[in-house]
Amino acid sequence: GESVGLHLPTLSVQEGDNSIINCAYSNSASDYFIWYKQESGKGPQFIIDIRSNMDKRQGQRVTVLLNKTVKHLSLQIAATQPGDSAVYFCAENMVYSGGGADGLTFGKGTHLIIQP
Amino acid sequence: DTAVSQTPKYLVTQMGNDKSIKCEQNLGHDTMYWYKQDSKKFLKIMFSYNNKELIINETVPNRFSPKSPDKAHLNLHINSLELGDSAVYFCASSQDLVRSYTGELFFGEGSRLTVL
C-alpha cells in the first residue's frame, strides 16, 4: 500500500498569499523526502528535498519542513504566483526489499490553484 | 535540447495490440525509469534500469517489458494491451540509483496511452 499521502486533494489560494501543502508518510527508514511540481501536460519537476536528519530546508520562495515525530512533511510557497498552479507531490526515497524497483514513492498529489 | 524525451506523446490503440514507447535522455545519467500515472494522478514506479541491471516492480504484469539498447535509451514494450493499461507513462532518469543519493529524477513529458 501507499506510504506517502496528502491531506487535501485541492488547495485554492489568492495570488500573493502563502501556500502550505501537507503530506504524511509512514516509512521511518526513508533517507530523503522530496517535493515535485507537475504542471498540466508535463512531467513532474523536482522542487526541493530534505534529508531525514534535518527539520527545515529553504529554497527560493519555498521551504520544506519535516516533523519526524508525527511523520509529517510540508511545503510552504511564499507569495504565490500564477505559475505556481500545478499538482504538487511529496515523495520519499525508499528502497524496496524483495521484488521491488528502486525509485521514489510518490504521494497522491495536491492540486494548487492560484486565484487572481 | 530536451533532457528526457519520449515518443509518442499520444497513443490510441485497440485492446489486444502490442505497442512501444521510446525514451531517450541526453543527460549522461546512469539510471532510467518508467513510471505509470493513472487517472487520479497517482504515480507508481514500474522499472528501474542501471548498468544493465533491471529491477522490476513486482506488481507490473509481464506483458510490460523494458528494453535498453544503450545507457541513453530505455524503451517500453507492452503486449496484449488491456483497457486498464490506459494511463500516462513517464520515463525518467537520474544520475545514479536513487538508493545512493537524494533522488532527483528528471522526467519526460509523458506518453498518454488510450486503449479502446
PDB file of C-alpha atoms in Angstrom:
ATOM      1  CA  GLY A   1       0.000   0.000   0.000  1.00  0.00           C
ATOM      2  CA  GLU A   2       0.935   3.640  -0.155  1.00  0.00           C
ATOM      3  CA  SER A   3       3.251   5.008   2.461  1.00  0.00           C
ATOM      4  CA  VAL A   4       3.037   8.636   1.437  1.00  0.00           C
ATOM      5  CA  GLY A   5      -0.228  10.547   1.369  1.00  0.00           C
ATOM      6  CA  LEU A   6      -1.585  14.069   1.266  1.00  0.00           C
ATOM      7  CA  HIS A   7      -4.254  15.632   3.464  1.00  0.00           C
ATOM      8  CA  LEU A   8      -6.004  17.778   0.840  1.00  0.00           C
ATOM      9  CA  PRO A   9      -6.514  16.981  -2.829  1.00  0.00           C
ATOM     10  CA  THR A  10      -7.131  20.633  -3.828  1.00  0.00           C
ATOM     11  CA  LEU A  11      -5.871  23.879  -2.347  1.00  0.00           C
ATOM     12  CA  SER A  12      -7.031  27.270  -3.565  1.00  0.00           C
ATOM     13  CA  VAL A  13      -5.156  30.424  -2.551  1.00  0.00           C
ATOM     14  CA  GLN A  14      -5.106  34.069  -3.585  1.00  0.00           C
ATOM     15  CA  GLU A  15      -2.244  35.287  -5.676  1.00  0.00           C
ATOM     16  CA  GLY A  16       0.377  36.776  -3.404  1.00  0.00           C
ATOM     17  CA  ASP A  17      -0.622  34.720  -0.385  1.00  0.00           C
ATOM     18  CA  ASN A  18       1.474  31.951   1.095  1.00  0.00           C
ATOM     19  CA  SER A  19       0.574  28.312   0.453  1.00  0.00           C
ATOM     20  CA  ILE A  20       1.147  25.310   2.652  1.00  0.00           C
ATOM     21  CA  ILE A  21       0.852  21.822   1.233  1.00  0.00           C
ATOM     22  CA  ASN A  22       0.949  18.937   3.678  1.00  0.00           C
ATOM     23  CA  CYS A  23       1.991  15.326   3.399  1.00  0.00           C
ATOM     24  CA  ALA A  24       2.030  12.365   5.758  1.00  0.00           C
ATOM     25  CA  TYR A  25       4.389   9.449   5.407  1.00  0.00           C
ATOM     26  CA  SER A  26       4.691   6.125   7.155  1.00  0.00           C
ATOM     27  CA  ASN A  27       8.173   4.816   6.364  1.00  0.00           C
ATOM     28  CA  SER A  28      10.583   5.989   9.051  1.00  0.00           C
ATOM     29  CA  ALA A  29      13.505   4.419   7.166  1.00  0.00           C
ATOM     30  CA  SER A  30      13.415   6.851   4.246  1.00  0.00           C
ATOM     31  CA  ASP A  31      16.592   8.875   3.820  1.00  0.00           C
ATOM     32  CA  TYR A  32      15.209  11.746   1.787  1.00  0.00           C
ATOM     33  CA  PHE A  33      11.896  13.423   1.248  1.00  0.00           C
ATOM     34  CA  ILE A  34      11.321  15.305  -1.954  1.00  0.00           C
ATOM     35  CA  TRP A  35       8.729  17.661  -3.409  1.00  0.00           C
ATOM     36  CA  TYR A  36       7.827  17.633  -7.086  1.00  0.00           C
ATOM     37  CA  LYS A  37       5.689  20.003  -9.130  1.00  0.00           C
ATOM     38  CA  GLN A  38       3.701  18.798 -12.122  1.00  0.00           C
ATOM     39  CA  GLU A  39       2.216  21.346 -14.474  1.00  0.00           C
ATOM     40  CA  SER A  40      -0.608  20.375 -16.785  1.00  0.00           C
ATOM     41  CA  GLY A  41       0.602  18.205 -19.666  1.00  0.00           C
ATOM     42  CA  LYS A  42       4.140  17.946 -18.338  1.00  0.00           C
ATOM     43  CA  GLY A  43       6.214  15.579 -16.299  1.00  0.00           C
ATOM     44  CA  PRO A  44       6.965  16.115 -12.598  1.00  0.00           C
ATOM     45  CA  GLN A  45       9.762  18.541 -11.852  1.00  0.00           C
ATOM     46  CA  PHE A  46      11.998  18.486  -8.788  1.00  0.00           C
ATOM     47  CA  ILE A  47      11.499  21.408  -6.406  1.00  0.00           C
ATOM     48  CA  ILE A  48      13.365  20.727  -3.203  1.00  0.00           C
ATOM     49  CA  ASP A  49      14.416  17.855  -0.995  1.00  0.00           C
ATOM     50  CA  ILE A  50      15.239  17.378   2.663  1.00  0.00           C
ATOM     51  CA  ARG A  51      17.340  14.776   4.343  1.00  0.00           C
ATOM     52  CA  SER A  52      15.815  12.811   7.179  1.00  0.00           C
ATOM     53  CA  ASN A  53      18.274  14.257   9.709  1.00  0.00           C
ATOM     54  CA  MET A  54      17.077  17.802   9.030  1.00  0.00           C
ATOM     55  CA  ASP A  55      13.837  19.520  10.019  1.00  0.00           C
ATOM     56  CA  LYS A  56      13.870  22.524   7.704  1.00  0.00           C
ATOM     57  CA  ARG A  57      15.306  23.490   4.377  1.00  0.00           C
ATOM     58  CA  GLN A  58      14.782  26.662   2.373  1.00  0.00           C
ATOM     59  CA  GLY A  59      14.964  27.329  -1.312  1.00  0.00           C
ATOM     60  CA  GLN A  60      13.868  30.183  -3.487  1.00  0.00           C
ATOM     61  CA  ARG A  61      10.337  31.068  -2.233  1.00  0.00           C
ATOM     62  CA  VAL A  62       9.910  27.515  -0.930  1.00  0.00           C
ATOM     63  CA  THR A  63      10.514  25.963   2.455  1.00  0.00           C
ATOM     64  CA  VAL A  64      10.183  22.313   3.349  1.00  0.00           C
ATOM     65  CA  LEU A  65       9.542  21.263   6.932  1.00  0.00           C
ATOM     66  CA  LEU A  66       9.986  17.747   8.240  1.00  0.00           C
ATOM     67  CA  ASN A  67       8.470  16.571  11.509  1.00  0.00           C
ATOM     68  CA  LYS A  68       9.673  13.058  12.136  1.00  0.00           C
ATOM     69  CA  THR A  69       7.788  12.757  15.403  1.00  0.00           C
ATOM     70  CA  VAL A  70       4.437  12.791  13.626  1.00  0.00           C
ATOM     71  CA  LYS A  71       5.804  11.724  10.229  1.00  0.00           C
ATOM     72  CA  HIS A  72       4.686  14.894   8.542  1.00  0.00           C
ATOM     73  CA  LEU A  73       6.171  16.859   5.654  1.00  0.00           C
ATOM     74  CA  SER A  74       5.066  20.236   4.371  1.00  0.00           C
ATOM     75  CA  LEU A  75       5.907  22.542   1.511  1.00  0.00           C
ATOM     76  CA  GLN A  76       5.488  26.257   2.018  1.00  0.00           C
ATOM     77  CA  ILE A  77       5.377  28.519  -1.021  1.00  0.00           C
ATOM     78  CA  ALA A  78       5.770  32.225  -0.325  1.00  0.00           C
ATOM     79  CA  ALA A  79       3.948  34.911  -2.316  1.00  0.00           C
ATOM     80  CA  THR A  80       2.285  32.520  -4.719  1.00  0.00           C
ATOM     81  CA  GLN A  81       2.235  33.401  -8.384  1.00  0.00           C
ATOM     82  CA  PRO A  82       0.038  32.172 -11.249  1.00  0.00           C
ATOM     83  CA  GLY A  83       2.922  29.982 -12.394  1.00  0.00           C
ATOM     84  CA  ASP A  84       2.710  28.063  -9.131  1.00  0.00           C
ATOM     85  CA  SER A  85      -0.576  26.487 -10.232  1.00  0.00           C
ATOM     86  CA  ALA A  86       0.174  22.781 -10.532  1.00  0.00           C
ATOM     87  CA  VAL A  87      -0.139  19.423  -8.806  1.00  0.00           C
ATOM     88  CA  TYR A  88       2.405  19.007  -6.035  1.00  0.00           C
ATOM     89  CA  PHE A  89       3.671  15.603  -4.982  1.00  0.00           C
ATOM     90  CA  CYS A  90       5.670  14.629  -1.979  1.00  0.00           C
ATOM     91  CA  ALA A  91       7.901  11.620  -2.447  1.00  0.00           C
ATOM     92  CA  GLU A  92      10.224   9.586  -0.335  1.00  0.00           C
ATOM     93  CA  ASN A  93      13.409   7.808  -1.264  1.00  0.00           C
ATOM     94  CA  MET A  94      12.751   4.289  -0.163  1.00  0.00           C
ATOM     95  CA  VAL A  95      14.441   1.105  -1.260  1.00  0.00           C
ATOM     96  CA  TYR A  96      12.011  -1.713  -1.742  1.00  0.00           C
ATOM     97  CA  SER A  97      13.011  -5.036  -0.350  1.00  0.00           C
ATOM     98  CA  GLY A  98      12.475  -8.257  -2.224  1.00  0.00           C
ATOM     99  CA  GLY A  99      10.998  -7.860  -5.658  1.00  0.00           C
ATOM    100  CA  GLY A 100      10.581  -4.115  -5.931  1.00  0.00           C
ATOM    101  CA  ALA A 101      12.156  -1.461  -8.095  1.00  0.00           C
ATOM    102  CA  ASP A 102      14.429   1.247  -6.815  1.00  0.00           C
ATOM    103  CA  GLY A 103      12.720   4.564  -7.153  1.00  0.00           C
ATOM    104  CA  LEU A 104      10.736   7.178  -5.406  1.00  0.00           C
ATOM    105  CA  THR A 105       7.400   6.512  -3.713  1.00  0.00           C
ATOM    106  CA  PHE A 106       5.025   9.320  -4.565  1.00  0.00           C
ATOM    107  CA  GLY A 107       2.027  10.567  -2.641  1.00  0.00           C
ATOM    108  CA  LYS A 108      -1.316  11.221  -4.273  1.00  0.00           C
ATOM    109  CA  GLY A 109      -0.761  14.866  -5.138  1.00  0.00           C
ATOM    110  CA  THR A 110      -2.373  18.169  -4.220  1.00  0.00           C
ATOM    111  CA  HIS A 111      -3.741  20.458  -6.889  1.00  0.00           C
ATOM    112  CA  LEU A 112      -2.757  24.038  -6.060  1.00  0.00           C
ATOM    113  CA  ILE A 113      -4.997  26.655  -7.653  1.00  0.00           C
ATOM    114  CA  ILE A 114      -3.963  30.310  -7.607  1.00  0.00           C
ATOM    115  CA  GLN A 115      -6.878  32.739  -7.639  1.00  0.00           C
ATOM    116  CA  PRO A 116      -6.224  36.135  -9.260  1.00  0.00           C
TER     117      PRO A 116
ATOM    118  CA  ASP B   1      17.668  20.468 -26.028  1.00  0.00           C
ATOM    119  CA  THR B   2      15.143  18.299 -24.226  1.00  0.00           C
ATOM    120  CA  ALA B   3      16.803  16.353 -21.413  1.00  0.00           C
ATOM    121  CA  VAL B   4      14.410  13.385 -21.367  1.00  0.00           C
ATOM    122  CA  SER B   5      12.279  12.861 -24.451  1.00  0.00           C
ATOM    123  CA  GLN B   6       9.552  10.321 -25.075  1.00  0.00           C
ATOM    124  CA  THR B   7       7.677   9.351 -28.193  1.00  0.00           C
ATOM    125  CA  PRO B   8       4.886   9.212 -28.997  1.00  0.00           C
ATOM    126  CA  LYS B   9       3.166  11.799 -26.823  1.00  0.00           C
ATOM    127  CA  TYR B  10      -0.241  10.293 -27.558  1.00  0.00           C
ATOM    128  CA  LEU B  11      -1.077   6.719 -28.467  1.00  0.00           C
ATOM    129  CA  VAL B  12      -4.567   5.354 -29.125  1.00  0.00           C
ATOM    130  CA  THR B  13      -4.896   1.672 -29.862  1.00  0.00           C
ATOM    131  CA  GLN B  14      -7.211  -1.313 -29.672  1.00  0.00           C
ATOM    132  CA  MET B  15      -7.267  -3.908 -26.941  1.00  0.00           C
ATOM    133  CA  GLY B  16      -5.004  -6.848 -27.680  1.00  0.00           C
ATOM    134  CA  ASN B  17      -2.483  -4.869 -29.719  1.00  0.00           C
ATOM    135  CA  ASP B  18       1.231  -4.588 -28.974  1.00  0.00           C
ATOM    136  CA  LYS B  19       2.791  -1.137 -28.695  1.00  0.00           C
ATOM    137  CA  SER B  20       6.055   0.544 -27.761  1.00  0.00           C
ATOM    138  CA  ILE B  21       7.026   3.855 -26.212  1.00  0.00           C
ATOM    139  CA  LYS B  22      10.537   5.172 -26.718  1.00  0.00           C
ATOM    140  CA  CYS B  23      12.606   7.193 -24.300  1.00  0.00           C
ATOM    141  CA  GLU B  24      15.949   8.908 -24.648  1.00  0.00           C
ATOM    142  CA  GLN B  25      17.964  11.008 -22.217  1.00  0.00           C
ATOM    143  CA  ASN B  26      20.901  13.246 -23.091  1.00  0.00           C
ATOM    144  CA  LEU B  27      21.960  13.961 -19.525  1.00  0.00           C
ATOM    145  CA  GLY B  28      24.582  11.246 -19.330  1.00  0.00           C
ATOM    146  CA  HIS B  29      22.694   9.616 -16.462  1.00  0.00           C
ATOM    147  CA  ASP B  30      23.294   6.028 -15.463  1.00  0.00           C
ATOM    148  CA  THR B  31      19.774   5.132 -14.370  1.00  0.00           C
ATOM    149  CA  MET B  32      16.446   5.265 -16.161  1.00  0.00           C
ATOM    150  CA  TYR B  33      12.916   4.512 -15.022  1.00  0.00           C
ATOM    151  CA  TRP B  34       9.394   4.005 -16.201  1.00  0.00           C
ATOM    152  CA  TYR B  35       6.507   5.324 -14.124  1.00  0.00           C
ATOM    153  CA  LYS B  36       2.785   4.924 -14.664  1.00  0.00           C
ATOM    154  CA  GLN B  37       0.372   7.722 -13.750  1.00  0.00           C
ATOM    155  CA  ASP B  38      -3.293   6.766 -13.515  1.00  0.00           C
ATOM    156  CA  SER B  39      -6.373   8.930 -13.949  1.00  0.00           C
ATOM    157  CA  LYS B  40      -6.151  10.058 -10.317  1.00  0.00           C
ATOM    158  CA  LYS B  41      -2.616  11.333 -10.887  1.00  0.00           C
ATOM    159  CA  PHE B  42      -1.089   8.588  -8.781  1.00  0.00           C
ATOM    160  CA  LEU B  43       2.492   7.901  -9.872  1.00  0.00           C
ATOM    161  CA  LYS B  44       3.874   4.418  -9.453  1.00  0.00           C
ATOM    162  CA  ILE B  45       7.248   3.060 -10.442  1.00  0.00           C
ATOM    163  CA  MET B  46       7.315   0.190 -12.915  1.00  0.00           C
ATOM    164  CA  PHE B  47      11.001  -0.378 -13.629  1.00  0.00           C
ATOM    165  CA  SER B  48      14.418   0.957 -12.867  1.00  0.00           C
ATOM    166  CA  TYR B  49      17.419   0.177 -15.095  1.00  0.00           C
ATOM    167  CA  ASN B  50      21.032   0.795 -14.136  1.00  0.00           C
ATOM    168  CA  ASN B  51      24.168  -0.573 -15.768  1.00  0.00           C
ATOM    169  CA  LYS B  52      22.268  -3.451 -17.308  1.00  0.00           C
ATOM    170  CA  GLU B  53      20.579  -4.249 -14.000  1.00  0.00           C
ATOM    171  CA  LEU B  54      16.851  -4.302 -14.419  1.00  0.00           C
ATOM    172  CA  ILE B  55      14.723  -4.134 -11.320  1.00  0.00           C
ATOM    173  CA  ILE B  56      11.065  -4.807 -11.815  1.00  0.00           C
ATOM    174  CA  ASN B  57       8.290  -3.755  -9.524  1.00  0.00           C
ATOM    175  CA  GLU B  58       6.553  -6.962  -8.538  1.00  0.00           C
ATOM    176  CA  THR B  59       3.121  -5.587  -9.368  1.00  0.00           C
ATOM    177  CA  VAL B  60       3.914  -4.981 -13.053  1.00  0.00           C
ATOM    178  CA  PRO B  61       2.402  -7.616 -15.394  1.00  0.00           C
ATOM    179  CA  ASN B  62       4.894  -9.486 -17.560  1.00  0.00           C
ATOM    180  CA  ARG B  63       3.139  -8.047 -20.627  1.00  0.00           C
ATOM    181  CA  PHE B  64       5.296  -4.984 -19.931  1.00  0.00           C
ATOM    182  CA  SER B  65       8.949  -5.233 -20.838  1.00  0.00           C
ATOM    183  CA  PRO B  66      11.627  -2.533 -20.895  1.00  0.00           C
ATOM    184  CA  LYS B  67      14.433  -2.726 -23.408  1.00  0.00           C
ATOM    185  CA  SER B  68      17.626  -0.720 -23.258  1.00  0.00           C
ATOM    186  CA  PRO B  69      19.831  -0.692 -26.355  1.00  0.00           C
ATOM    187  CA  ASP B  70      22.279   1.629 -24.591  1.00  0.00           C
ATOM    188  CA  LYS B  71      22.609   3.772 -21.491  1.00  0.00           C
ATOM    189  CA  ALA B  72      20.751   6.699 -23.050  1.00  0.00           C
ATOM    190  CA  HIS B  73      17.665   4.769 -24.109  1.00  0.00           C
ATOM    191  CA  LEU B  74      15.001   2.794 -22.280  1.00  0.00           C
ATOM    192  CA  ASN B  75      12.013   1.748 -24.347  1.00  0.00           C
ATOM    193  CA  LEU B  76       8.809   0.257 -23.023  1.00  0.00           C
ATOM    194  CA  HIS B  77       7.081  -2.574 -24.875  1.00  0.00           C
ATOM    195  CA  ILE B  78       3.562  -3.598 -23.976  1.00  0.00           C
ATOM    196  CA  ASN B  79       1.991  -6.781 -25.309  1.00  0.00           C
ATOM    197  CA  SER B  80      -1.688  -7.688 -25.467  1.00  0.00           C
ATOM    198  CA  LEU B  81      -2.893  -4.303 -24.316  1.00  0.00           C
ATOM    199  CA  GLU B  82      -5.805  -4.180 -21.885  1.00  0.00           C
ATOM    200  CA  LEU B  83      -8.246  -1.425 -21.018  1.00  0.00           C
ATOM    201  CA  GLY B  84      -6.600  -0.987 -17.623  1.00  0.00           C
ATOM    202  CA  ASP B  85      -3.311  -0.113 -19.285  1.00  0.00           C
ATOM    203  CA  SER B  86      -4.727   3.284 -20.239  1.00  0.00           C
ATOM    204  CA  ALA B  87      -2.625   5.829 -18.392  1.00  0.00           C
ATOM    205  CA  VAL B  88       0.168   8.326 -18.832  1.00  0.00           C
ATOM    206  CA  TYR B  89       3.580   6.676 -18.877  1.00  0.00           C
ATOM    207  CA  PHE B  90       6.580   8.715 -17.789  1.00  0.00           C
ATOM    208  CA  CYS B  91      10.171   7.981 -18.478  1.00  0.00           C
ATOM    209  CA  ALA B  92      12.703   9.430 -16.049  1.00  0.00           C
ATOM    210  CA  SER B  93      16.420   9.385 -15.445  1.00  0.00           C
ATOM    211  CA  SER B  94      18.750  10.051 -12.543  1.00  0.00           C
ATOM    212  CA  GLN B  95      22.482  10.338 -12.089  1.00  0.00           C
ATOM    213  CA  ASP B  96      22.591   7.103 -10.144  1.00  0.00           C
ATOM    214  CA  LEU B  97      20.213   4.718  -8.441  1.00  0.00           C
ATOM    215  CA  VAL B  98      18.060   6.706  -6.050  1.00  0.00           C
ATOM    216  CA  ARG B  99      19.146   4.411  -3.256  1.00  0.00           C
ATOM    217  CA  SER B 100      22.510   6.142  -3.259  1.00  0.00           C
ATOM    218  CA  TYR B 101      21.514   9.806  -3.227  1.00  0.00           C
ATOM    219  CA  THR B 102      18.709  12.288  -2.799  1.00  0.00           C
ATOM    220  CA  GLY B 103      16.516  11.072  -5.552  1.00  0.00           C
ATOM    221  CA  GLU B 104      16.246  13.915  -8.043  1.00  0.00           C
ATOM    222  CA  LEU B 105      14.636  12.450 -11.117  1.00  0.00           C
ATOM    223  CA  PHE B 106      14.334  14.141 -14.476  1.00  0.00           C
ATOM    224  CA  PHE B 107      11.059  13.262 -16.130  1.00  0.00           C
ATOM    225  CA  GLY B 108       9.973  13.280 -19.731  1.00  0.00           C
ATOM    226  CA  GLU B 109       6.711  14.925 -20.724  1.00  0.00           C
ATOM    227  CA  GLY B 110       4.778  11.680 -20.684  1.00  0.00           C
ATOM    228  CA  SER B 111       3.070   9.428 -23.213  1.00  0.00           C
ATOM    229  CA  ARG B 112      -0.691   9.192 -22.897  1.00  0.00           C
ATOM    230  CA  LEU B 113      -1.847   5.706 -23.828  1.00  0.00           C
ATOM    231  CA  THR B 114      -5.533   5.109 -24.509  1.00  0.00           C
ATOM    232  CA  VAL B 115      -6.715   1.545 -25.029  1.00  0.00           C
ATOM    233  CA  LEU B 116     -10.130   1.177 -26.662  1.00  0.00           C
TER     234      LEU B 116
END
